[in-house]
Amino acid sequence: MMDFSYARPADLAAAGAALAAGGMALGGGTGLLDLAKLGVARPVAVVDLTRLPGLDAIQVSETEARIGALVKMSRLAAHPAMRAALPAVGQALLASASPQIRNMATIGGNLLQRTRCAYFRDAAVGSCNRRNPGSGCAAVGGVTRGHALLGVSPHCIATHPGDLAVALVAFDAVVETWSPNGQRLLSVHDFFLLPGATPGQEFALAPGEIVTGLRIPLAPVARQARYVKLRDRASYEFAAASLAAGMSLGVDGRIADLRLALGGVATIPWRARSVEAALIGEHPTPAAIAAAAALAMREAEPQPDNRHKLALVPALIERTLTDMVGEPA
Amino acid sequence: MSTPRPLTLIVNGEPRALQVEPRTTLLDALRERLDLTGTKKGCDHGQCGACTLHVDGERVLACLTLAQQAEGRRITTIEGLAGPDGTLHAVQKAFLAEDAFQCGYCTPGQIMSAVACIREGHAGSAAEIREFMAGNLCRCGAYPHIVAAVQRAARALEQETLA
Ligand SMILES: Cc1cc2nc3c(=O)[nH]c(=O)nc-3n(C[C@H](O)[C@H](O)[C@H](O)COP(=O)(O)OP(=O)(O)OC[C@H]3O[C@@H](n4cnc5c(N)ncnc54)[C@H](O)[C@@H]3O)c2cc1C
Ligand code: FES
Ligand code: FES
């Protein structure tokens, strides 16, 4: 690991100054230190944010949850009011990483986690547009079982690996940030950037901008939402495909609101809007669910090793929605 | 280059003064500077759990923690688990009783993780133990015995609190 300096600022202003001077933010360190040891992240100055005051609260009201960026994954997963208001969040977190990592990792760092693409993580691989703009993409034509089918570009097919972010995209969360220019609120839909021609730009953050928290609107559809994760082994593994799903039925038995977002198959956490649109206003019959689920991968661009996900994702949606219809809240 | 700087770590109840470069992990500080080699280095990337120890009573990975990040926190390693008179912790006893290891390399991490797993209330069933011990890999595949040891220790600790 490259040598670096270490600072532990006592307030946001000092943290902002240290980051403006070229520092890299440190939350739990479970992503940054891993990548620094691999030589993929090359911090010169590390700015430990974890003792900044006031960024570790969880507040849940009738209409909104507010979560400080320094809250640990394990604490949010176990929060009783949060589990009741939006169970998909706790489920996504408990399906993430390991108990040890969840005790270390912050919600802010979790949102900013980098892809697990093996070519990105191997600094000896020359071609990676995400790491080294303009160098090409070694994944195209490589081993692509874990790579993305949705939101890909000719320049990058790396999968977004996070679980929590999938639930946040399903429920229209808002990211709070702070920089010396002030506070900013941005929709999670604008936060994650498609790779396009600039895969190195992954988040809509200015250099040195600090994520200070999250706001999640608590719509009725959130209450019985769930997160389902399919993996190559039973636990402690990134998603082969995952789904955050929330559904509410009207008094007429038709689907009134539906939220579906996919993980493990796209370059950013992926809202399955075409499936939602096909089902909202319909009766959730097996035929309607199956027909709508089939739309999820219509725009997919598979690689030789990940074609099985063309069937896996619709099956996941169909199974989950069928279960939800069978067990209404 | 950043020069080593002084740091005091509270390890197993004792303040320990040392000089480390900022990039030094807690794992390397314990093993290389303080000669506390019970905490193991398996992958050094957060993937195996061999380096599990407790910081302020919670299980974390020492390989992805900078020594600096642990300043002022209470660190407990496998060396600090037994009583002052050498009486083994219930989880250590259970690992011996159930023969819950083969080569033993993952064992300190398994034991530190298991102590926390039981304390968190995540040792209610074999399935729950498997899920909440998933962060500790065993290359020897001693998993069935590890699960049995955690169950045995959980029962023993429950009886201790009832008594
Ligand atoms: C073995 C392993 C398995 C894993 N499995 C999963 C999984 O199944 N699902 C899943 O979702 N995740 C998984 N992860 C990823 C894990 O969730 C992330 O590493 C973790 O959430 C990152 O949080 P952190 O606080 O440790 O971030 P750090 O490592 O401290 O930071 C990550 C990045 O965010 C930046 N940063 C941190 N905080 C802020 C802030 N407040 N403002 C601005 N920038 C900031 C850092 O500069 C860095 O670039 C796994 C990780 C490992 C090592
Ligand atoms: S050495 Fe820390 S998790 Fe493997
Ligand atoms: S006993 Fe050998 S690795 Fe677990």
XYZ file of C-alpha atoms and ligand atoms in Angstrom:
553
model
C 0.000 0.000 0.000
C 1.262 3.455 -0.909
C 2.305 5.667 1.922
C -0.167 8.403 2.876
C -0.806 10.938 5.572
C -3.744 10.649 7.973
C -5.920 13.439 9.353
C -8.961 13.298 11.612
C -10.766 16.625 11.220
C -13.056 17.727 14.032
C -15.666 19.505 11.903
C -16.997 19.695 8.343
C -15.097 22.884 7.552
C -11.772 21.280 8.430
C -12.706 18.114 6.550
C -13.672 20.178 3.508
C -10.342 21.982 3.586
C -8.397 18.714 3.867
C -10.327 17.209 0.953
C -9.932 20.362 -1.142
C -6.185 20.019 -0.614
C -6.303 16.613 -2.342
C -7.312 14.289 0.472
C -9.462 11.184 0.113
C -12.383 10.661 2.471
C -12.247 7.681 4.817
C -15.399 6.165 6.284
C -15.133 2.614 7.604
C -12.256 2.006 5.219
C -13.590 -1.336 4.009
C -13.590 -0.148 0.403
C -10.848 2.440 0.331
C -8.190 0.439 2.198
C -8.949 -2.662 0.149
C -8.436 -0.721 -3.096
C -5.387 1.115 -1.721
C -3.719 -2.227 -0.958
C -4.487 -3.320 -4.519
C -2.889 -0.147 -5.859
C -6.200 0.813 -7.497
C -6.862 3.700 -5.112
C -3.761 5.809 -4.597
C -4.475 8.141 -1.678
C -1.787 10.623 -0.751
C -3.726 12.020 2.188
C -6.509 10.154 3.980
C -9.162 12.239 5.750
C -10.955 10.216 8.427
C -14.544 11.501 8.603
C -15.746 9.055 11.227
C -15.389 11.325 14.228
C -17.217 14.296 12.688
C -20.032 15.261 15.046
C -23.730 15.092 14.199
C -23.629 12.700 11.252
C -24.653 9.493 12.978
C -28.353 9.975 13.747
C -31.289 7.906 12.478
C -34.648 9.707 12.563
C -37.823 8.095 11.306
C -41.049 10.122 11.066
C -44.382 9.227 9.458
C -43.278 10.559 6.115
C -39.496 10.416 5.947
C -36.401 8.652 7.255
C -33.203 10.636 7.743
C -29.970 8.733 8.103
C -26.593 10.291 8.852
C -23.724 9.335 6.556
C -21.667 7.966 9.442
C -24.321 5.501 10.624
C -22.907 1.985 10.416
C -24.616 -0.584 8.198
C -25.281 -2.875 11.188
C -26.957 -0.109 13.176
C -29.300 0.894 10.377
C -30.127 -2.764 9.672
C -31.200 -3.271 13.291
C -33.132 -0.002 13.744
C -36.699 -0.972 14.800
C -38.546 2.037 13.335
C -36.651 1.709 10.076
C -37.396 -2.003 9.868
C -41.098 -1.276 10.270
C -41.217 1.676 7.878
C -39.098 0.233 5.070
C -38.110 -3.403 5.661
C -36.300 -3.609 2.305
C -33.510 -1.411 3.657
C -32.685 -3.686 6.589
C -33.024 -6.763 4.404
C -30.644 -5.319 1.799
C -28.120 -4.444 4.502
C -28.294 -7.828 6.221
C -27.738 -9.484 2.853
C -24.600 -7.360 2.366
C -21.017 -8.315 3.181
C -20.442 -9.846 6.666
C -21.314 -8.885 10.254
C -17.771 -7.575 10.748
C -17.875 -5.395 7.636
C -21.358 -4.143 8.530
C -20.020 -3.036 11.924
C -17.301 -1.015 10.183
C -18.847 0.362 7.014
C -20.693 3.678 6.957
C -23.812 4.434 4.930
C -21.921 7.213 3.127
C -19.072 4.897 2.141
C -21.562 2.216 1.188
C -23.174 4.495 -1.415
C -19.743 5.274 -2.838
C -18.490 1.704 -3.073
C -16.722 0.821 -6.299
C -17.373 -2.035 -8.704
C -16.027 -5.533 -7.962
C -15.067 -6.021 -11.658
C -11.912 -8.178 -11.500
C -10.274 -6.152 -14.275
C -10.898 -2.905 -12.427
C -9.533 -4.404 -9.192
C -6.339 -5.714 -10.804
C -3.952 -2.781 -11.182
C -1.738 -4.949 -13.415
C -4.483 -5.016 -16.067
C -3.703 -2.125 -18.370
C -7.089 -1.751 -20.044
C -9.705 -0.275 -17.758
C -11.503 2.902 -18.774
C -12.876 3.307 -15.282
C -9.447 3.290 -13.680
C -7.429 4.650 -16.542
C -9.584 6.688 -18.965
C -9.040 5.872 -22.625
C -7.167 2.603 -21.991
C -9.951 0.274 -23.145
C -12.014 -2.373 -21.347
C -10.471 -5.751 -20.620
C -13.826 -7.110 -19.460
C -15.304 -7.017 -22.974
C -14.196 -10.361 -24.368
C -13.029 -11.481 -20.915
C -14.737 -13.464 -18.170
C -18.109 -11.739 -17.846
C -20.283 -13.854 -15.568
C -20.608 -11.010 -13.068
C -20.772 -8.145 -15.535
C -23.669 -5.877 -16.348
C -26.362 -6.355 -18.980
C -28.198 -3.080 -18.384
C -26.838 0.453 -18.632
C -23.665 -0.741 -20.324
C -21.568 1.201 -22.812
C -18.860 0.088 -25.207
C -16.427 1.651 -22.736
C -17.442 -0.192 -19.568
C -19.627 -3.117 -18.488
C -18.728 -3.141 -14.787
C -21.596 -4.004 -12.441
C -22.655 -1.765 -9.579
C -22.218 -4.140 -6.616
C -24.207 -2.481 -3.837
C -27.385 -3.787 -2.209
C -28.601 -0.829 -0.146
C -28.449 1.465 -3.181
C -30.934 -0.774 -5.004
C -33.497 -0.263 -2.251
C -32.769 3.485 -2.261
C -33.402 3.709 -5.991
C -36.690 1.831 -5.641
C -37.929 4.303 -3.023
C -36.627 7.581 -4.466
C -34.117 8.442 -1.745
C -32.326 11.774 -1.690
C -28.614 12.189 -0.927
C -27.531 15.095 1.263
C -24.089 16.542 0.669
C -21.935 19.294 2.068
C -19.112 21.249 0.514
C -17.612 24.647 1.292
C -20.237 25.993 -1.188
C -23.028 24.763 1.056
C -25.502 21.953 1.416
C -27.007 20.154 -1.550
C -29.802 17.617 -1.983
C -29.735 15.355 -4.976
C -32.029 12.550 -6.014
C -30.454 9.127 -5.864
C -31.533 8.791 -9.516
C -29.075 11.558 -10.399
C -26.378 10.388 -7.989
C -25.162 7.266 -9.828
C -23.813 8.024 -13.304
C -24.086 5.674 -16.260
C -20.636 4.821 -17.639
C -21.254 6.216 -21.145
C -17.998 7.554 -22.519
C -16.707 8.527 -19.053
C -16.872 5.449 -16.810
C -14.353 7.049 -14.454
C -17.052 9.486 -13.305
C -19.249 7.280 -11.174
C -21.045 9.723 -8.881
C -22.489 13.205 -9.346
C -20.225 14.613 -6.649
C -17.829 17.512 -6.984
C -14.252 16.857 -5.849
C -14.142 17.155 -2.082
C -17.924 17.102 -1.661
C -18.926 15.129 1.446
C -21.982 12.894 1.666
C -23.628 13.872 4.957
C -26.787 11.781 4.888
C -29.795 10.260 3.223
C -33.483 11.099 3.184
C -35.958 8.410 2.231
C -39.623 9.295 1.641
C -41.838 6.773 3.441
C -44.681 6.103 1.040
C -47.294 3.485 2.054
C -45.795 1.204 -0.597
C -42.575 1.112 1.461
C -44.126 -0.678 4.452
C -44.302 -4.129 2.926
C -41.368 -3.723 0.598
C -38.774 -6.452 0.460
C -35.294 -7.147 -0.850
C -34.487 -10.469 -2.450
C -30.912 -11.357 -3.348
C -29.784 -14.313 -5.450
C -26.136 -15.330 -5.052
C -23.720 -18.020 -6.105
C -23.390 -19.060 -2.453
C -25.863 -18.794 0.405
C -24.300 -15.809 2.137
C -21.392 -13.323 2.130
C -21.472 -12.834 -1.617
C -22.359 -10.086 -4.039
C -25.617 -10.395 -5.956
C -25.965 -12.518 -9.072
C -29.243 -10.633 -9.301
C -31.242 -8.818 -6.666
C -34.582 -7.056 -6.456
C -36.042 -4.378 -4.221
C -39.808 -4.528 -4.554
C -42.718 -2.620 -3.066
C -46.337 -3.051 -4.105
C -49.643 -1.681 -2.846
C -53.077 -2.687 -4.029
C -56.076 -0.372 -4.296
C -59.527 -1.191 -2.852
C -60.452 -2.452 -6.318
C -57.666 -5.058 -6.089
C -55.609 -3.386 -8.790
C -51.966 -2.469 -8.302
C -51.950 1.139 -7.061
C -48.222 1.639 -6.622
C -45.268 -0.501 -7.590
C -41.533 -0.001 -7.095
C -38.988 -2.341 -8.605
C -35.219 -1.939 -8.714
C -32.542 -4.407 -9.761
C -29.039 -5.070 -8.471
C -26.196 -7.223 -9.727
C -27.093 -6.859 -13.389
C -26.601 -3.187 -14.235
C -23.871 -0.557 -14.198
C -25.877 1.481 -11.687
C -28.693 0.456 -9.321
C -31.459 -0.038 -11.879
C -35.089 1.002 -11.635
C -37.247 -1.399 -13.673
C -39.679 1.272 -14.853
C -41.044 -0.648 -17.830
C -42.193 -3.476 -15.555
C -43.751 -1.002 -13.119
C -45.615 0.803 -15.913
C -46.991 -2.443 -17.325
C -48.491 -3.467 -13.966
C -49.703 -0.269 -12.320
C -53.499 -0.142 -12.662
C -53.725 -3.857 -13.460
C -54.912 -6.800 -11.417
C -51.869 -8.789 -10.257
C -52.816 -11.984 -12.045
C -50.148 -14.588 -12.759
C -50.404 -13.851 -16.481
C -50.055 -10.080 -16.035
C -47.071 -10.506 -13.697
C -45.315 -12.920 -16.047
C -45.856 -10.684 -19.072
C -44.597 -7.601 -17.254
C -41.580 -9.365 -15.724
C -40.472 -10.385 -19.197
C -40.021 -6.684 -20.037
C -37.272 -6.226 -17.430
C -34.439 -7.415 -19.641
C -35.793 -6.256 -22.995
C -33.065 -3.633 -23.285
C -30.346 -5.963 -21.955
C -27.058 -6.358 -23.800
C -25.694 -9.675 -22.556
C -22.114 -10.902 -22.653
C -21.218 -14.516 -23.456
C -20.983 -15.520 -19.757
C -24.033 -13.735 -18.349
C -26.831 -14.700 -20.735
C -28.463 -16.784 -18.009
C -29.503 -13.541 -16.331
C -31.911 -12.828 -19.195
C -34.074 -15.558 -17.652
C -32.936 -15.196 -14.025
C -34.136 -11.602 -13.610
C -37.689 -12.081 -14.951
C -37.982 -15.229 -12.819
C -36.864 -13.276 -9.745
C -39.426 -10.536 -10.390
C -42.206 -13.000 -11.103
C -41.493 -15.101 -8.022
C -41.194 -12.095 -5.718
C -44.364 -10.384 -6.914
C -46.286 -13.650 -6.786
C -45.146 -14.140 -3.177
C -46.199 -10.575 -2.327
C -49.668 -11.044 -3.791
C -49.978 -14.258 -1.769
C -48.974 -12.579 1.504
C -50.527 -9.086 1.515
C -49.483 -6.827 4.376
C 7.051 9.965 2.968
C 5.008 10.237 6.116
C 7.107 9.582 9.130
C 5.952 7.199 11.830
C 4.004 8.974 14.496
C 3.320 8.098 18.101
C 0.077 6.380 18.882
C -1.396 4.794 21.977
C -3.657 1.799 21.552
C -5.682 0.290 24.391
C -5.194 -3.427 23.847
C -6.782 -5.967 26.169
C -7.193 -3.274 28.804
C -3.636 -1.948 28.673
C -2.418 1.238 26.997
C 0.345 0.382 24.531
C 2.513 3.147 23.072
C 3.966 2.614 19.600
C 5.195 4.438 16.511
C 3.445 3.633 13.246
C 3.222 5.030 9.737
C -0.307 6.306 9.038
C -0.880 3.487 6.531
C -0.203 0.766 9.118
C -3.249 -1.405 9.678
C -4.370 -2.381 13.140
C -3.543 -5.970 12.160
C 0.069 -5.161 11.299
C 0.457 -2.944 14.368
C -0.669 -5.779 16.648
C 1.318 -8.508 14.942
C 4.501 -6.710 13.914
C 4.885 -4.096 16.665
C 3.147 -5.486 19.715
C 3.968 -9.172 19.104
C 0.304 -10.071 19.465
C 0.263 -12.681 16.720
C -2.956 -14.394 17.776
C -4.907 -12.222 15.343
C -4.232 -13.844 11.959
C -3.690 -12.454 8.489
C -5.452 -14.564 5.891
C -6.412 -12.464 2.884
C -5.589 -8.933 4.103
C -8.624 -7.735 2.062
C -11.635 -8.193 4.309
C -12.685 -11.466 2.737
C -11.806 -14.230 5.211
C -12.379 -13.009 8.786
C -9.098 -14.436 10.162
C -8.226 -10.989 11.546
C -11.502 -10.531 13.480
C -11.156 -8.766 16.831
C -13.319 -6.451 18.917
C -13.186 -2.664 18.923
C -15.366 -1.161 21.657
C -16.950 -4.592 22.024
C -17.962 -5.015 18.375
C -16.415 -7.481 15.941
C -14.481 -5.827 13.121
C -11.687 -6.703 10.700
C -8.215 -5.575 11.731
C -6.865 -5.826 8.170
C -9.166 -3.041 6.912
C -8.775 -0.825 9.984
C -5.936 1.669 10.213
C -4.190 1.599 13.582
C -4.901 5.341 13.704
C -8.644 4.729 13.403
C -8.526 2.640 16.588
C -6.906 5.363 18.684
C -8.823 5.776 21.941
C -10.990 2.684 21.312
C -10.935 -0.491 23.423
C -9.333 -3.290 21.422
C -9.814 -6.910 22.467
C -7.818 -9.661 20.756
C -7.878 -13.420 21.239
C -5.024 -12.958 23.758
C -7.367 -10.916 25.947
C -10.296 -13.300 25.978
C -9.340 -15.708 28.762
C -9.659 -14.596 32.399
C -6.647 -13.090 34.225
C -6.037 -16.496 35.857
C -6.014 -18.205 32.476
C -9.550 -19.608 32.679
C -10.699 -20.011 29.114
C -13.730 -18.126 27.802
C -16.828 -20.289 27.284
C -16.373 -20.027 23.513
C -12.760 -21.201 23.731
C -13.843 -24.158 25.887
C -16.593 -25.014 23.412
C -14.189 -24.969 20.451
C -11.982 -27.460 22.301
C -14.906 -29.629 23.361
C -16.363 -29.773 19.848
C -12.981 -30.093 18.092
C -13.998 -27.093 16.011
C -10.803 -26.722 14.006
C -8.277 -28.606 11.991
C -5.202 -26.481 11.158
C -6.367 -23.760 13.566
C -5.467 -20.794 11.393
C -8.986 -19.394 11.189
C -9.727 -20.237 14.827
C -8.850 -16.984 16.642
C -11.024 -15.087 14.164
C -13.807 -17.670 14.470
C -13.723 -17.429 18.262
C -13.724 -13.615 18.358
C -16.560 -13.593 15.831
C -18.497 -16.227 17.786
C -18.213 -14.288 21.066
C -19.778 -11.282 19.341
C -22.324 -13.401 17.460
C -23.656 -14.797 20.751
C -23.591 -11.396 22.457
C -25.547 -9.858 19.548
C -28.245 -12.513 19.999
C -27.556 -14.119 16.627
C -26.910 -17.673 17.864
C -30.528 -18.796 18.186
C -30.405 -21.651 15.701
C -27.869 -23.465 13.529
C -29.167 -21.584 10.488
C -28.817 -18.236 12.234
C -25.283 -19.108 13.366
C -24.301 -20.089 9.836
C -25.618 -16.765 8.505
C -24.030 -14.595 11.199
C -20.724 -16.487 11.125
C -20.563 -16.247 7.317
C -17.789 -13.660 7.493
C -15.360 -16.263 8.842
C -14.087 -18.706 6.265
C -12.443 -22.012 7.221
C -10.262 -23.523 4.531
C -10.268 -26.830 6.420
C -14.054 -26.912 6.260
C -14.592 -27.397 9.987
C -17.956 -25.645 9.697
C -20.236 -28.327 11.248
C -18.057 -28.435 14.352
C -17.799 -24.658 14.491
C -21.593 -24.364 14.446
C -21.814 -27.001 17.189
C -19.242 -25.122 19.267
C -21.128 -21.839 18.955
C -24.344 -23.576 19.991
C -22.610 -25.193 22.971
C -21.055 -21.883 24.038
C -24.359 -20.036 23.660
C -26.037 -22.587 25.953
C -23.207 -22.374 28.482
C -23.308 -18.579 28.541
C -27.077 -18.595 28.911
C -26.796 -20.914 31.917
C -24.115 -18.665 33.398
C -26.431 -15.648 33.245
C -29.346 -17.641 34.701
C -27.208 -18.947 37.564
C -15.406 -8.932 1.368
C -16.422 -7.863 1.097
C -17.720 -8.218 0.771
C -18.669 -7.235 0.526
N -19.943 -7.609 0.183
C -20.872 -6.655 -0.069
C -22.209 -6.999 -0.435
O -22.571 -8.176 -0.501
N -23.084 -5.996 -0.692
C -22.735 -4.678 -0.601
O -23.571 -3.804 -0.831
N -21.478 -4.324 -0.272
C -20.554 -5.280 -0.015
N -19.276 -4.912 0.290
C -18.901 -3.503 0.183
C -19.094 -2.757 1.475
O -20.475 -2.615 1.717
C -18.418 -1.397 1.316
O -17.023 -1.614 1.278
C -18.738 -0.460 2.446
O -20.124 -0.218 2.539
C -18.020 0.866 2.260
O -18.247 1.682 3.390
P -17.006 2.313 4.202
O -17.568 3.227 5.217
O -16.112 1.248 4.691
O -16.337 3.139 3.036
P -14.829 3.593 2.756
O -14.025 2.434 2.320
O -14.332 4.354 3.937
O -15.080 4.584 1.578
C -15.557 4.147 0.315
C -15.446 5.308 -0.677
O -16.307 6.372 -0.308
C -15.598 7.569 -0.013
N -16.306 8.119 1.142
C -16.583 7.455 2.304
N -17.407 8.186 3.072
C -17.646 9.339 2.402
C -18.452 10.489 2.661
N -19.196 10.594 3.783
N -18.458 11.489 1.747
C -17.746 11.394 0.607
N -16.980 10.327 0.305
C -16.938 9.315 1.178
C -14.175 7.141 0.188
O -13.269 8.171 -0.189
C -14.072 5.943 -0.726
O -13.843 6.349 -2.047
C -18.312 -5.867 0.596
C -17.017 -5.507 0.948
C -16.067 -6.480 1.204
C -14.677 -6.068 1.578
S -7.169 -10.993 6.910
Fe -8.737 -9.620 7.404
S -10.453 -10.540 6.498
Fe -8.860 -11.823 5.771
S -9.243 -24.860 10.874
Fe -7.965 -24.660 9.151
S -8.792 -22.873 8.235
Fe -10.220 -23.294 9.731
